[in-house]
PDB file of C-alpha atoms in Angstrom:
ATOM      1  CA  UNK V   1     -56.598  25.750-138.947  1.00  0.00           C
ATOM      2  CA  UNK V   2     -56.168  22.042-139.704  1.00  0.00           C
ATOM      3  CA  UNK V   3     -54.228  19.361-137.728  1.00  0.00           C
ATOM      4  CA  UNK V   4     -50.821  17.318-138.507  1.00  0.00           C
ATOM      5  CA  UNK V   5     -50.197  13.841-137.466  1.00  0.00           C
ATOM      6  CA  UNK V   6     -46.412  12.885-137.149  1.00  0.00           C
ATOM      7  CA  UNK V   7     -46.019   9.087-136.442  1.00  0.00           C
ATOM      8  CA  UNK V   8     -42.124   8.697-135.493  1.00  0.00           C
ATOM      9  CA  UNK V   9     -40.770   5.091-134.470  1.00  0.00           C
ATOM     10  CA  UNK V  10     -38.106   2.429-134.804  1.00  0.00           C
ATOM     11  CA  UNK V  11     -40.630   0.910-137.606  1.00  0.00           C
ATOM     12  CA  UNK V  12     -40.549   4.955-139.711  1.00  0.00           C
ATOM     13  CA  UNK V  13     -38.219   4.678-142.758  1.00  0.00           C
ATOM     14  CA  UNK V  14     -35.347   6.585-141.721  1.00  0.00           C
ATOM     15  CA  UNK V  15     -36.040   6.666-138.167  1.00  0.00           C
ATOM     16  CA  UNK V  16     -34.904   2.900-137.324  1.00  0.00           C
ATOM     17  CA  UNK V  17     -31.816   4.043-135.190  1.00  0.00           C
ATOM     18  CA  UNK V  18     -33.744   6.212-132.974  1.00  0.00           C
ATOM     19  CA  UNK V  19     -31.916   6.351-129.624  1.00  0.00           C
ATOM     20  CA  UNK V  20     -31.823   7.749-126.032  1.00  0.00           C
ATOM     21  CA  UNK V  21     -30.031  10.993-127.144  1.00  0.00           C
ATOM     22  CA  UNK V  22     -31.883  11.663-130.526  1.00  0.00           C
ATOM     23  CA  UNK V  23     -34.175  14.661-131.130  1.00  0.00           C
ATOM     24  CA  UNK V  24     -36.164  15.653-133.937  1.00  0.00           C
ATOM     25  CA  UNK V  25     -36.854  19.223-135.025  1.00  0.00           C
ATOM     26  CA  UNK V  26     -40.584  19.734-136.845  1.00  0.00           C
ATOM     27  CA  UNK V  27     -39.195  22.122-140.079  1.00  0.00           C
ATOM     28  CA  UNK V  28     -41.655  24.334-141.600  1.00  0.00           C
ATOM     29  CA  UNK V  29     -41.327  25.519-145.711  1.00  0.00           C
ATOM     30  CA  UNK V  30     -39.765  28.244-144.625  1.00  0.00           C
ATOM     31  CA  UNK V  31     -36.712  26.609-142.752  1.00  0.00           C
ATOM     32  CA  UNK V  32     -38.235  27.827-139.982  1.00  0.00           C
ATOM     33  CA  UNK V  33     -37.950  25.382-136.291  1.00  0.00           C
ATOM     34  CA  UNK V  34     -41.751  24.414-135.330  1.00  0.00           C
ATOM     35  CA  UNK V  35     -41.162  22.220-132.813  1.00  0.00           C
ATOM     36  CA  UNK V  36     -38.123  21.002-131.290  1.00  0.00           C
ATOM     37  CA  UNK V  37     -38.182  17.679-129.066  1.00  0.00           C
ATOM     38  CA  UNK V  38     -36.458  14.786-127.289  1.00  0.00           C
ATOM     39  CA  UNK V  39     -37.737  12.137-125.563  1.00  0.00           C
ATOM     40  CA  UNK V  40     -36.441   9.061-122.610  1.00  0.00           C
ATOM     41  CA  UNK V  41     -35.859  11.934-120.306  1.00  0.00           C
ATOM     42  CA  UNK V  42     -32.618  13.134-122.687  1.00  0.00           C
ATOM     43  CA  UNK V  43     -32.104  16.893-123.423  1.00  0.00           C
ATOM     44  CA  UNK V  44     -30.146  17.674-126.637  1.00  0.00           C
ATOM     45  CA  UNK V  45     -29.078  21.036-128.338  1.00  0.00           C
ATOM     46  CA  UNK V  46     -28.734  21.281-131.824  1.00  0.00           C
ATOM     47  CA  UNK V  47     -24.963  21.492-133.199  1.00  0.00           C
ATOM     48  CA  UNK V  48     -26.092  21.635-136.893  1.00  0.00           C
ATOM     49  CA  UNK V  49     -29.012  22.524-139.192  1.00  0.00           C
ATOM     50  CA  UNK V  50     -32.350  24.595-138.946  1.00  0.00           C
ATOM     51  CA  UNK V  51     -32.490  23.994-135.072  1.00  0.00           C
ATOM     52  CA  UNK V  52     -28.680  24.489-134.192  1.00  0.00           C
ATOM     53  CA  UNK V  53     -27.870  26.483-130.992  1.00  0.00           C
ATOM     54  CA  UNK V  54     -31.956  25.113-130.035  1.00  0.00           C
ATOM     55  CA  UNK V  55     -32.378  23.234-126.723  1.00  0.00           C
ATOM     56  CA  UNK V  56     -35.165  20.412-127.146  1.00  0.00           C
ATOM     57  CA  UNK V  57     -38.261  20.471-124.774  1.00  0.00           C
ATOM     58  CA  UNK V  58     -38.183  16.836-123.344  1.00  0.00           C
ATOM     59  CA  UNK V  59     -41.644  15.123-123.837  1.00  0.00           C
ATOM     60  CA  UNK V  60     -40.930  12.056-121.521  1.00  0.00           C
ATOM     61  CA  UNK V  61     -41.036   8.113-122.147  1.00  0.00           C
ATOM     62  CA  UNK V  62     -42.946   5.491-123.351  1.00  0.00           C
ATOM     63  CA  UNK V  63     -42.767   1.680-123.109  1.00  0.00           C
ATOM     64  CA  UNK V  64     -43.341  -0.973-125.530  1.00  0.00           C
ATOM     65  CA  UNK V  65     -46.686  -0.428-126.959  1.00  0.00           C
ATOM     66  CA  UNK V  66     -47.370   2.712-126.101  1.00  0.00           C
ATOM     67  CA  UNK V  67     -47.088   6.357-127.683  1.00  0.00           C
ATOM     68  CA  UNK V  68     -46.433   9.911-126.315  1.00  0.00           C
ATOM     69  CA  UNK V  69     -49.397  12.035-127.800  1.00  0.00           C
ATOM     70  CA  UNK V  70     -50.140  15.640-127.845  1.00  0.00           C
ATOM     71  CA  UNK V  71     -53.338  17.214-128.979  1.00  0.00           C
ATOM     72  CA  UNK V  72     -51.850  21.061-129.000  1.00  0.00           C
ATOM     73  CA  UNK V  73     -48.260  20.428-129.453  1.00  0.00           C
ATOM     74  CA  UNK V  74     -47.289  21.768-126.228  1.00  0.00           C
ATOM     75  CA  UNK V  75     -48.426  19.097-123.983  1.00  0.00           C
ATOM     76  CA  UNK V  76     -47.642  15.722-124.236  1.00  0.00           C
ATOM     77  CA  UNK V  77     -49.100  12.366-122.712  1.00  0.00           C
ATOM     78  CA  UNK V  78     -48.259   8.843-122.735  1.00  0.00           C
ATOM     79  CA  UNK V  79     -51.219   6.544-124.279  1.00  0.00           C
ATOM     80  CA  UNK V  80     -51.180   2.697-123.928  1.00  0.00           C
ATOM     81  CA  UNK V  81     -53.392   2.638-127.224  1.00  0.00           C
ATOM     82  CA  UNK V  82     -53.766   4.103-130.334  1.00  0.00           C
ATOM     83  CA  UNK V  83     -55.857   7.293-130.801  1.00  0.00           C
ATOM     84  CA  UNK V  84     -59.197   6.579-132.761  1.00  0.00           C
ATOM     85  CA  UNK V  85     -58.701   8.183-136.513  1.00  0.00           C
ATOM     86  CA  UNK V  86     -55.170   8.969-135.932  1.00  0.00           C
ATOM     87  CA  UNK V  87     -53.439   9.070-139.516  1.00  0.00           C
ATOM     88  CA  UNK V  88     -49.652   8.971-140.000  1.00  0.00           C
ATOM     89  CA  UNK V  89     -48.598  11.968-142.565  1.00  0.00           C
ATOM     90  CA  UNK V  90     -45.830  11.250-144.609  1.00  0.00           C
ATOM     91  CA  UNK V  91     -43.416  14.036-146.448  1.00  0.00           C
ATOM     92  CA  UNK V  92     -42.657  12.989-150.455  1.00  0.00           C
ATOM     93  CA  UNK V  93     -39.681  10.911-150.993  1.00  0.00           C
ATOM     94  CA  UNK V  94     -40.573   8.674-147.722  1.00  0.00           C
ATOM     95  CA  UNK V  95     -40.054   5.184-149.252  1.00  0.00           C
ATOM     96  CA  UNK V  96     -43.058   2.945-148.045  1.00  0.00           C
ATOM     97  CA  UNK V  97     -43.029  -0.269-148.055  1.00  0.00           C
ATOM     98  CA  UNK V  98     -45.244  -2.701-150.036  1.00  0.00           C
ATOM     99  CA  UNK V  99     -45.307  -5.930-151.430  1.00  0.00           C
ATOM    100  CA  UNK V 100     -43.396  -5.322-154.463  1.00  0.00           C
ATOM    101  CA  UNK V 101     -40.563  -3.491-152.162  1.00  0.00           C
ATOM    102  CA  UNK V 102     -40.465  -0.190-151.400  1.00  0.00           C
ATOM    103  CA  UNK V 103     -41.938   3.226-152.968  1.00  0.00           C
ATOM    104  CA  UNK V 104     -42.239   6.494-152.969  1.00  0.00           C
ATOM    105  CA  UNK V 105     -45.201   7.583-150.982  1.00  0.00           C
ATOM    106  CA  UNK V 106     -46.782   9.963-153.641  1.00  0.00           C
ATOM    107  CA  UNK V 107     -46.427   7.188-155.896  1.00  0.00           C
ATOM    108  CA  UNK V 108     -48.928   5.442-153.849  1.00  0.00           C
ATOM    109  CA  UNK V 109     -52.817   5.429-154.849  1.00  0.00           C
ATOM    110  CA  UNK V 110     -55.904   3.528-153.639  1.00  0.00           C
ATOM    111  CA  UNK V 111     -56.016   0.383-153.772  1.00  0.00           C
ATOM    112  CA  UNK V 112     -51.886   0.147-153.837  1.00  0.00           C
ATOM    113  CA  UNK V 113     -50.856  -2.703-150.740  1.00  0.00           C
ATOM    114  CA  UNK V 114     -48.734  -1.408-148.083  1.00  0.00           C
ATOM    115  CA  UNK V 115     -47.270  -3.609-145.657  1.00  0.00           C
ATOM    116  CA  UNK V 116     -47.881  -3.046-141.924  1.00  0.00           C
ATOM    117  CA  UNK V 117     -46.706  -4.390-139.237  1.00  0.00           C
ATOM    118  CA  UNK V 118     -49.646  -6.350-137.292  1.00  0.00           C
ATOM    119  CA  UNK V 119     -51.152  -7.279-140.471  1.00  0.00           C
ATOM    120  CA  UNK V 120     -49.097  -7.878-143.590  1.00  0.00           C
ATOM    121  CA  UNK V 121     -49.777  -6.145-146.851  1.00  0.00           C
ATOM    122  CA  UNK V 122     -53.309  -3.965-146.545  1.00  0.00           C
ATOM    123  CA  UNK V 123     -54.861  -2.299-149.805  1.00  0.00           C
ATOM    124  CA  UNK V 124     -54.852   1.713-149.397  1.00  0.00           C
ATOM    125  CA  UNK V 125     -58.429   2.401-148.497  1.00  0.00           C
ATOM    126  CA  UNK V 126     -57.976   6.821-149.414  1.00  0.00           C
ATOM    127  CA  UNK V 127     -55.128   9.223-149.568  1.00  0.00           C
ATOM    128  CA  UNK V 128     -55.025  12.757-148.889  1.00  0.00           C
ATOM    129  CA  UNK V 129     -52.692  15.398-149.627  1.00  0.00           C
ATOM    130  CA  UNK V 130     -52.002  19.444-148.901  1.00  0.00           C
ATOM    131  CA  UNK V 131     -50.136  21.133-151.848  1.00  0.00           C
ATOM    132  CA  UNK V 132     -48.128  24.577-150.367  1.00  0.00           C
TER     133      UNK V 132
END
């Protein structure tokens, strides 16, 4: 059984008006609810979509600089720094940005510059994928 990584911030495309009372609902291929959560201390239930009539498991708060973390899902944790090999996972059609504006992550190949946001545009060292 392998692992998923699931960066979510203000900085994610499509995530930039993340708020107080937002949620987000993990979907699997299957339109099935894998995990359902809120953060800041806010619990929401789903009025729409795959998770409607689904109460969110709060998984607390973190500051400026820091991330809440879980290494089974279930538990989570509040880290001032970033895990070591921790690898954001992207689902196609997320437009990344690089230099020459953004693309379509499985567009992107090594070598391809992506910008980031401590140190400008970085060359894509590898890429890995899982095909269903």
């Amino acid at each position: 059984m392998g692992s998923d990584v699931y960066v979510v911030d203000k900085s994610a495309p499509g995530f930039t008006g993340i708020d107080t009372d937002y949620s987000i609902a993990l979907i699997n291929d299957l339109g099935g609810v894998e995990q359902f959560v809120s953060f800041e201390n806010h619990v929401v239930t789903a009025l729409d979509g795959p998770a409607a009539g689904e109460t969110s498991t709060n998984i607390g708060t973190a500051d400026v600089g820091e991330s809440l973390e879980s290494t089974d899902g279930g538990v989570f944790y509040v880290s001032t720094t970033p895990s070591s090999g921790t690898i954001p996972c992207y689902a196609p059609g997320t437009m990344i940005d690089t230099p020459g504006g953004p693309r379509a992550v499985e567009t992107l190949v090594p070598g391809d510059s992506v910008m980031t946001l401590d140190r400008g545009p970085q060359p894509i060292i590898w890429l890995r994928a899982r095909l269903q």
